[in-house]
């Protein structure tokens, strides 16, 4: 059987490797090389998977978790880890069970894919853009020329357009009467109205909390980075994927999540007692980064030059509440072209999760980021690509 796979990212490459065990496989990539987006993931280090079991993995999927059961049990994160090691790629496990190549070079991951593709006899077609796919009786015709028995769409989303992710798969899907769920940024920075001058400030061990109608809908602990537009960093990226379809919510930053309000108040009181004649802005440096202090005091409505021995209990209470619930005024998510992944895509309702085949058009398959499936940061999204690609490849 003759198979065409469109898209040379992790999903397309993994699918081609498995499909080539039984079929003649052609892998089409519009760029001059394979894995162009994979090359820049993880800041060029490529967080290839997360070293966890299937149940833990599924907890980290944001959209359409149930759809992923068959794929993740076909190729689990553990199996992926040992699969790449057996192919000759040295790996290491870092904080949060994130798996990286030992060399910290994404190019080494791509080389492993390419080596296996060549071994399996996959015919790689670089600089080959597919502009049209048509169904002609019992075959598919690409660009009104090449004929194939089956076609797999692995074209990715619409983030990082320079890597070739320009939404081609959505166009193909719509032409075959598939629904496409609205695409929004996933794993992206958050722009704020606050007007901070804090670009470059990194905060560790803080908590980012999102509430809607006074209910907590997201709570992430870890590292946060202030940017020229707002905030970014691991906990911000994860939060963004949980709020990218919400309206009317509030975001708060807890600068001391390890301390209860009472313990924080006791800590502040101790600092005050030891520095009674000093300005509060100077004493707060014992507790907070210098650049943040003016914003915290402003939020607590306390002047920076006020002596700590003049601070009332009511002012101290307000200071504690501001440190524990510092409001960040949401403006927007950053531009989708800077998003790590695209949220939304081909509606999984019309895809068979056991085979990745279209329920509308026999012989047509969709895998990877083109689907309406995404997860939080930590290697989970590349695993989705590999698992859906593997599942499709063995079922073609």
CSV table of C-alpha atoms in Angstrom, one decimal:
chain,number,residue,atom,x,y,z
A,1,UNK,CA,0.0,0.0,0.0
A,2,UNK,CA,1.2,3.5,-0.8
A,3,UNK,CA,0.9,6.0,2.0
A,4,UNK,CA,1.5,9.8,2.0
A,5,UNK,CA,2.2,11.6,5.3
A,6,UNK,CA,2.1,15.4,5.1
A,7,UNK,CA,4.2,17.1,7.7
A,8,UNK,CA,7.7,16.3,8.9
A,9,UNK,CA,7.3,17.1,12.6
A,10,UNK,CA,7.5,14.4,15.4
A,11,UNK,CA,3.9,13.1,14.7
A,12,UNK,CA,4.6,12.7,10.9
A,13,UNK,CA,8.1,11.2,11.4
A,14,UNK,CA,6.9,8.7,14.1
A,15,UNK,CA,3.9,7.7,11.9
A,16,UNK,CA,6.2,7.2,8.9
A,17,UNK,CA,8.6,5.0,10.8
A,18,UNK,CA,5.9,2.7,12.0
A,19,UNK,CA,3.9,2.7,8.8
A,20,UNK,CA,7.0,1.8,6.8
A,21,UNK,CA,7.1,-1.6,8.5
A,22,UNK,CA,4.3,-2.7,6.2
A,23,UNK,CA,3.8,-0.1,3.5
A,24,UNK,CA,5.6,2.2,1.0
A,25,UNK,CA,5.7,5.5,2.7
A,26,UNK,CA,6.3,9.1,1.4
A,27,UNK,CA,6.9,11.9,3.9
A,28,UNK,CA,6.2,15.4,2.6
A,29,UNK,CA,7.7,18.4,4.2
A,30,UNK,CA,7.3,22.0,2.9
A,31,UNK,CA,10.5,23.1,4.6
A,32,UNK,CA,14.1,22.4,3.5
A,33,UNK,CA,14.5,20.1,6.5
A,34,UNK,CA,12.6,17.9,8.9
A,35,UNK,CA,11.6,18.9,12.4
A,36,UNK,CA,12.0,22.6,12.0
A,37,UNK,CA,9.7,23.5,14.9
A,38,UNK,CA,11.0,20.6,17.0
A,39,UNK,CA,14.5,22.2,16.6
A,40,UNK,CA,13.4,25.3,18.6
A,41,UNK,CA,11.4,23.6,21.3
A,42,UNK,CA,12.6,23.7,24.9
A,43,UNK,CA,14.8,26.7,23.9
A,44,UNK,CA,16.6,24.4,21.5
A,45,UNK,CA,17.0,21.6,24.0
A,46,UNK,CA,13.8,19.6,23.0
A,47,UNK,CA,11.8,18.4,26.0
A,48,UNK,CA,11.0,15.1,24.2
A,49,UNK,CA,8.7,13.6,26.8
A,50,UNK,CA,7.8,13.4,30.5
A,51,UNK,CA,9.0,10.4,32.5
A,52,UNK,CA,5.7,9.4,34.0
A,53,UNK,CA,3.0,6.7,33.7
A,54,UNK,CA,-0.1,6.9,31.5
A,55,UNK,CA,-2.4,8.0,34.3
A,56,UNK,CA,-0.1,10.8,35.3
A,57,UNK,CA,0.3,11.8,31.7
A,58,UNK,CA,-3.5,12.0,31.1
A,59,UNK,CA,-3.9,14.3,34.1
A,60,UNK,CA,-1.8,16.9,32.3
A,61,UNK,CA,-3.9,17.0,29.1
A,62,UNK,CA,-6.0,20.2,28.9
A,63,UNK,CA,-8.3,19.4,26.0
A,64,UNK,CA,-9.9,16.1,25.0
A,65,UNK,CA,-8.1,13.9,27.5
A,66,UNK,CA,-10.4,10.9,26.8
A,67,UNK,CA,-9.5,11.0,23.1
A,68,UNK,CA,-5.9,10.2,24.0
A,69,UNK,CA,-6.4,6.9,25.9
A,70,UNK,CA,-5.7,4.6,23.0
A,71,UNK,CA,-2.7,6.6,21.7
A,72,UNK,CA,-1.0,7.0,25.1
A,73,UNK,CA,-1.5,3.3,25.9
A,74,UNK,CA,-0.1,2.4,22.4
A,75,UNK,CA,3.0,4.5,23.1
A,76,UNK,CA,3.4,5.6,26.7
A,77,UNK,CA,6.0,8.1,27.9
A,78,UNK,CA,8.1,5.3,29.5
A,79,UNK,CA,8.1,3.4,26.3
A,80,UNK,CA,9.0,6.5,24.4
A,81,UNK,CA,11.9,7.1,26.7
A,82,UNK,CA,13.4,3.6,26.2
A,83,UNK,CA,12.5,3.6,22.5
A,84,UNK,CA,14.8,6.6,21.9
A,85,UNK,CA,17.5,5.3,24.1
A,86,UNK,CA,17.5,2.1,22.1
A,87,UNK,CA,17.8,4.1,18.9
A,88,UNK,CA,21.0,5.5,20.3
A,89,UNK,CA,19.9,8.8,21.8
A,90,UNK,CA,21.4,9.4,25.3
A,91,UNK,CA,18.7,11.0,27.6
A,92,UNK,CA,18.5,12.7,30.9
A,93,UNK,CA,15.6,13.4,33.3
A,94,UNK,CA,15.3,16.9,34.9
A,95,UNK,CA,13.0,18.6,37.4
A,96,UNK,CA,9.4,17.7,36.9
A,97,UNK,CA,10.4,14.5,35.1
A,98,UNK,CA,11.2,16.4,32.0
A,99,UNK,CA,13.2,14.3,29.5
A,100,UNK,CA,15.9,16.0,27.4
A,101,UNK,CA,18.7,14.7,25.2
A,102,UNK,CA,21.8,14.4,27.3
A,103,UNK,CA,23.6,16.8,24.8
A,104,UNK,CA,20.9,19.5,25.3
A,105,UNK,CA,20.7,19.7,21.5
A,106,UNK,CA,17.4,19.3,19.7
A,107,UNK,CA,19.3,18.5,16.5
A,108,UNK,CA,20.4,15.2,18.1
A,109,UNK,CA,16.8,14.2,18.5
A,110,UNK,CA,16.0,15.1,14.9
A,111,UNK,CA,19.0,13.1,13.7
A,112,UNK,CA,17.7,10.0,15.4
A,113,UNK,CA,14.3,10.4,13.7
A,114,UNK,CA,16.0,10.9,10.3
A,115,UNK,CA,18.3,7.9,10.8
A,116,UNK,CA,15.4,5.6,11.6
A,117,UNK,CA,13.4,7.0,8.7
A,118,UNK,CA,16.2,6.1,6.3
A,119,UNK,CA,16.6,2.7,7.8
A,120,UNK,CA,12.9,2.0,7.2
A,121,UNK,CA,13.1,3.1,3.6
A,122,UNK,CA,10.8,6.1,4.0
A,123,UNK,CA,10.9,8.4,0.9
A,124,UNK,CA,11.5,11.9,2.3
A,125,UNK,CA,10.2,14.8,0.1
A,126,UNK,CA,11.7,18.1,1.3
A,127,UNK,CA,10.7,21.5,-0.1
A,128,UNK,CA,7.5,19.8,-1.1
A,129,UNK,CA,4.4,21.8,-0.3
A,130,UNK,CA,1.0,20.1,-0.6
A,131,UNK,CA,-1.5,22.6,-1.9
A,132,UNK,CA,-4.4,20.3,-2.6
A,133,UNK,CA,-5.7,16.8,-1.6
A,134,UNK,CA,-8.6,15.3,-3.5
A,135,UNK,CA,-10.4,12.0,-3.2
A,136,UNK,CA,-10.7,10.1,-6.5
A,137,UNK,CA,-12.7,7.0,-6.2
A,138,UNK,CA,-10.5,4.6,-4.2
A,139,UNK,CA,-7.4,6.8,-3.9
A,140,UNK,CA,-6.2,10.3,-2.9
A,141,UNK,CA,-4.6,12.7,-5.4
A,142,UNK,CA,-2.0,15.3,-4.1
A,143,UNK,CA,-1.4,18.5,-6.0
A,144,UNK,CA,-3.5,17.0,-8.9
A,145,UNK,CA,-0.6,14.6,-9.6
A,146,UNK,CA,0.6,12.0,-7.1
A,147,UNK,CA,-1.8,9.2,-6.2
A,148,UNK,CA,-1.9,7.4,-2.8
A,149,UNK,CA,-4.0,4.8,-1.1
A,150,UNK,CA,-4.1,6.6,2.2
A,151,UNK,CA,-3.1,10.1,3.4
A,152,UNK,CA,-2.1,11.3,6.9
A,153,UNK,CA,-2.3,14.9,7.8
A,154,UNK,CA,0.4,15.9,10.3
A,155,UNK,CA,0.8,19.6,9.5
A,156,UNK,CA,0.8,21.1,13.0
A,157,UNK,CA,-1.0,24.2,14.1
A,158,UNK,CA,-0.6,27.9,13.4
A,159,UNK,CA,2.0,29.0,16.0
A,160,UNK,CA,5.6,29.8,14.9
A,161,UNK,CA,4.6,30.3,11.3
A,162,UNK,CA,8.2,30.6,10.2
A,163,UNK,CA,8.6,26.9,10.9
A,164,UNK,CA,5.9,26.1,8.4
A,165,UNK,CA,2.9,25.9,10.7
A,166,UNK,CA,0.5,27.9,8.7
A,167,UNK,CA,-2.8,26.0,9.2
A,168,UNK,CA,-2.7,23.9,6.0
A,169,UNK,CA,-4.2,21.0,7.8
A,170,UNK,CA,-7.3,22.9,8.8
A,171,UNK,CA,-7.9,23.8,5.2
A,172,UNK,CA,-7.6,20.2,4.1
A,173,UNK,CA,-9.9,19.1,7.0
A,174,UNK,CA,-12.6,21.6,6.0
A,175,UNK,CA,-12.4,20.6,2.4
A,176,UNK,CA,-13.3,17.1,3.6
A,177,UNK,CA,-16.2,18.4,5.7
A,178,UNK,CA,-14.4,18.2,9.0
A,179,UNK,CA,-15.2,20.7,11.7
A,180,UNK,CA,-12.3,22.8,13.0
A,181,UNK,CA,-12.5,24.1,16.6
A,182,UNK,CA,-11.4,27.7,16.9
A,183,UNK,CA,-7.6,28.0,17.4
A,184,UNK,CA,-6.2,30.1,20.3
A,185,UNK,CA,-2.7,30.3,21.8
A,186,UNK,CA,-1.6,27.6,24.2
A,187,UNK,CA,1.5,27.8,26.4
A,188,UNK,CA,1.9,31.5,25.9
A,189,UNK,CA,2.9,34.6,27.9
A,190,UNK,CA,0.2,36.8,29.4
A,191,UNK,CA,0.0,40.5,28.7
A,192,UNK,CA,-1.0,42.7,31.7
A,193,UNK,CA,-2.5,46.2,32.2
A,194,UNK,CA,-0.6,46.8,35.4
A,195,UNK,CA,2.2,48.9,33.7
A,196,UNK,CA,5.0,47.3,35.6
A,197,UNK,CA,8.7,48.2,35.0
A,198,UNK,CA,9.8,44.7,36.0
A,199,UNK,CA,11.0,43.1,32.7
A,200,UNK,CA,13.7,40.5,33.5
A,201,UNK,CA,12.7,40.0,37.1
A,202,UNK,CA,12.3,36.2,37.9
A,203,UNK,CA,10.4,35.0,40.9
A,204,UNK,CA,10.8,31.4,42.2
A,205,UNK,CA,8.5,29.5,44.5
A,206,UNK,CA,5.5,31.7,43.9
A,207,UNK,CA,1.9,30.8,43.2
A,208,UNK,CA,-0.2,32.0,40.3
A,209,UNK,CA,-4.0,31.7,41.0
A,210,UNK,CA,-6.9,32.3,38.7
A,211,UNK,CA,-10.5,32.8,40.0
A,212,UNK,CA,-13.8,33.1,38.3
A,213,UNK,CA,-16.9,34.0,40.2
A,214,UNK,CA,-14.8,33.6,43.4
A,215,UNK,CA,-14.0,30.0,42.6
A,216,UNK,CA,-10.4,28.9,42.0
A,217,UNK,CA,-10.1,27.5,38.5
A,218,UNK,CA,-6.3,27.3,38.3
A,219,UNK,CA,-3.4,27.2,40.8
A,220,UNK,CA,0.2,26.8,39.7
A,221,UNK,CA,3.3,26.8,41.9
A,222,UNK,CA,6.8,27.5,40.6
A,223,UNK,CA,8.8,30.1,38.6
A,224,UNK,CA,7.5,33.3,37.0
A,225,UNK,CA,9.2,35.8,34.8
A,226,UNK,CA,8.2,39.5,34.2
A,227,UNK,CA,8.4,40.6,30.5
A,228,UNK,CA,8.0,43.9,28.7
A,229,UNK,CA,4.4,42.9,28.0
A,230,UNK,CA,3.5,41.1,31.2
A,231,UNK,CA,4.5,37.7,32.6
A,232,UNK,CA,5.9,34.4,31.3
A,233,UNK,CA,7.7,31.4,32.7
A,234,UNK,CA,6.6,27.8,33.4
A,235,UNK,CA,3.6,28.5,35.7
A,236,UNK,CA,2.3,31.2,33.3
A,237,UNK,CA,2.5,29.0,30.3
A,238,UNK,CA,0.5,26.3,32.0
A,239,UNK,CA,-2.0,28.8,33.3
A,240,UNK,CA,-2.5,30.3,29.8
A,241,UNK,CA,-3.6,27.0,28.4
A,242,UNK,CA,-6.2,26.7,31.2
A,243,UNK,CA,-7.7,30.2,30.6
A,244,UNK,CA,-7.4,30.6,26.8
A,245,UNK,CA,-11.1,30.2,26.3
A,246,UNK,CA,-12.4,32.0,29.4
A,247,UNK,CA,-13.8,35.4,29.9
A,248,UNK,CA,-14.1,37.6,33.0
A,249,UNK,CA,-11.6,36.1,35.4
A,250,UNK,CA,-9.1,37.4,37.9
A,251,UNK,CA,-5.4,36.6,38.3
A,252,UNK,CA,-3.5,36.8,41.6
A,253,UNK,CA,0.1,36.3,42.6
A,254,UNK,CA,0.9,34.8,46.0
A,255,UNK,CA,4.5,35.9,46.7
A,256,UNK,CA,4.8,33.8,49.8
A,257,UNK,CA,2.7,30.6,49.2
A,258,UNK,CA,4.6,28.6,51.8
A,259,UNK,CA,3.4,31.0,54.6
A,260,UNK,CA,-0.2,31.3,55.9
A,261,UNK,CA,-1.5,34.8,56.5
A,262,UNK,CA,-0.8,34.4,60.2
A,263,UNK,CA,2.8,33.2,59.7
A,264,UNK,CA,3.5,36.0,57.2
A,265,UNK,CA,2.1,38.6,59.6
A,266,UNK,CA,4.4,37.2,62.4
A,267,UNK,CA,7.4,37.4,60.0
A,268,UNK,CA,6.6,41.0,59.1
A,269,UNK,CA,6.0,41.9,62.7
A,270,UNK,CA,9.4,40.5,63.7
A,271,UNK,CA,11.1,42.5,60.9
A,272,UNK,CA,9.3,45.6,62.1
A,273,UNK,CA,10.3,45.1,65.7
A,274,UNK,CA,14.0,44.7,64.7
A,275,UNK,CA,13.9,47.8,62.5
A,276,UNK,CA,11.4,50.2,64.2
A,277,UNK,CA,12.9,53.5,63.0
A,278,UNK,CA,13.4,52.6,59.4
A,279,UNK,CA,11.3,53.3,56.4
A,280,UNK,CA,9.0,50.5,55.5
A,281,UNK,CA,10.3,50.4,51.9
A,282,UNK,CA,13.8,49.5,53.3
A,283,UNK,CA,12.5,46.9,55.8
A,284,UNK,CA,10.5,45.1,53.1
A,285,UNK,CA,13.7,44.3,51.3
A,286,UNK,CA,14.2,41.6,54.0
A,287,UNK,CA,11.1,39.9,52.5
A,288,UNK,CA,10.7,40.8,48.9
A,289,UNK,CA,12.7,41.6,45.8
A,290,UNK,CA,13.6,45.3,45.7
A,291,UNK,CA,11.9,46.0,42.4
A,292,UNK,CA,8.6,44.7,43.6
A,293,UNK,CA,8.3,46.6,46.8
A,294,UNK,CA,6.9,49.9,45.5
A,295,UNK,CA,4.1,48.0,43.7
A,296,UNK,CA,3.2,46.0,46.8
A,297,UNK,CA,3.2,49.1,49.0
A,298,UNK,CA,1.0,50.9,46.5
A,299,UNK,CA,-1.4,47.9,46.5
A,300,UNK,CA,-1.5,48.1,50.3
A,301,UNK,CA,-1.9,51.9,50.2
A,302,UNK,CA,1.2,52.5,52.3
A,303,UNK,CA,3.7,55.2,51.6
A,304,UNK,CA,7.3,53.9,51.2
A,305,UNK,CA,8.8,56.5,53.5
A,306,UNK,CA,6.5,55.7,56.4
A,307,UNK,CA,8.4,54.5,59.5
A,308,UNK,CA,7.5,50.9,60.5
A,309,UNK,CA,6.7,52.0,64.1
A,310,UNK,CA,3.9,54.1,62.6
A,311,UNK,CA,2.3,51.2,60.7
A,312,UNK,CA,-1.1,50.3,62.1
A,313,UNK,CA,-2.4,46.7,62.5
A,314,UNK,CA,-5.0,47.5,59.7
A,315,UNK,CA,-2.2,48.5,57.4
A,316,UNK,CA,-0.2,45.4,58.2
A,317,UNK,CA,-3.2,43.2,57.5
A,318,UNK,CA,-3.7,44.9,54.2
A,319,UNK,CA,0.0,44.4,53.5
A,320,UNK,CA,-0.2,40.7,54.2
A,321,UNK,CA,-3.3,40.4,51.9
A,322,UNK,CA,-1.5,42.2,49.1
A,323,UNK,CA,1.5,40.0,49.3
A,324,UNK,CA,-0.7,36.9,49.3
A,325,UNK,CA,-3.1,38.1,46.7
A,326,UNK,CA,-1.3,40.6,44.4
A,327,UNK,CA,-3.7,41.3,41.6
A,328,UNK,CA,-2.4,41.1,38.0
A,329,UNK,CA,-4.7,42.8,35.6
A,330,UNK,CA,-5.2,40.6,32.6
A,331,UNK,CA,-5.1,42.3,29.2
A,332,UNK,CA,-4.7,39.4,26.7
A,333,UNK,CA,-2.7,36.4,25.8
A,334,UNK,CA,0.4,37.1,23.7
A,335,UNK,CA,0.3,36.7,19.9
A,336,UNK,CA,-0.5,33.1,18.8
A,337,UNK,CA,2.6,33.2,16.6
A,338,UNK,CA,4.7,33.2,19.8
A,339,UNK,CA,2.7,30.3,21.3
A,340,UNK,CA,4.5,27.1,22.0
A,341,UNK,CA,1.4,25.2,20.8
A,342,UNK,CA,-1.9,25.8,19.1
A,343,UNK,CA,-5.0,25.0,21.2
A,344,UNK,CA,-8.0,24.0,19.0
A,345,UNK,CA,-7.9,22.3,15.6
A,346,UNK,CA,-9.6,19.4,13.9
A,347,UNK,CA,-12.6,18.3,16.0
A,348,UNK,CA,-11.8,14.9,17.5
A,349,UNK,CA,-15.5,14.0,17.5
A,350,UNK,CA,-15.0,13.0,13.8
A,351,UNK,CA,-11.7,11.1,14.4
A,352,UNK,CA,-11.5,7.4,15.5
A,353,UNK,CA,-9.2,7.5,18.6
A,354,UNK,CA,-8.2,3.9,18.1
A,355,UNK,CA,-6.8,4.4,14.6
A,356,UNK,CA,-6.7,8.2,14.0
A,357,UNK,CA,-8.8,7.7,10.9
A,358,UNK,CA,-11.4,10.1,9.8
A,359,UNK,CA,-15.0,8.9,10.5
A,360,UNK,CA,-16.1,11.0,7.5
A,361,UNK,CA,-13.5,10.0,4.8
A,362,UNK,CA,-12.1,6.5,4.8
A,363,UNK,CA,-8.3,6.4,4.3
A,364,UNK,CA,-7.8,9.9,5.7
A,365,UNK,CA,-6.0,10.3,9.0
A,366,UNK,CA,-5.1,13.2,11.4
A,367,UNK,CA,-2.3,13.2,14.0
A,368,UNK,CA,-0.4,15.6,16.2
A,369,UNK,CA,-1.0,19.3,16.8
A,370,UNK,CA,-3.4,19.6,13.9
A,371,UNK,CA,-6.0,17.9,16.3
A,372,UNK,CA,-7.9,19.7,19.0
A,373,UNK,CA,-5.8,18.1,21.8
A,374,UNK,CA,-3.2,19.9,23.9
A,375,UNK,CA,-1.5,19.6,27.3
A,376,UNK,CA,0.5,21.7,29.8
A,377,UNK,CA,4.2,22.3,29.5
A,378,UNK,CA,6.7,19.6,30.4
A,379,UNK,CA,7.2,17.4,27.3
A,380,UNK,CA,3.5,16.3,27.2
A,381,UNK,CA,2.7,17.9,23.8
A,382,UNK,CA,5.6,16.3,21.9
A,383,UNK,CA,4.5,13.0,23.5
A,384,UNK,CA,1.0,13.6,22.1
A,385,UNK,CA,2.5,14.0,18.7
A,386,UNK,CA,4.6,10.8,19.0
A,387,UNK,CA,1.8,8.8,20.5
A,388,UNK,CA,-0.8,9.8,17.9
A,389,UNK,CA,1.7,9.3,15.2
A,390,UNK,CA,2.7,5.8,16.5
A,391,UNK,CA,-1.0,4.8,16.9
A,392,UNK,CA,-1.8,5.9,13.4
A,393,UNK,CA,1.3,4.2,12.0
A,394,UNK,CA,0.6,0.8,13.4
A,395,UNK,CA,-3.1,1.0,12.4
A,396,UNK,CA,-2.6,2.1,8.8
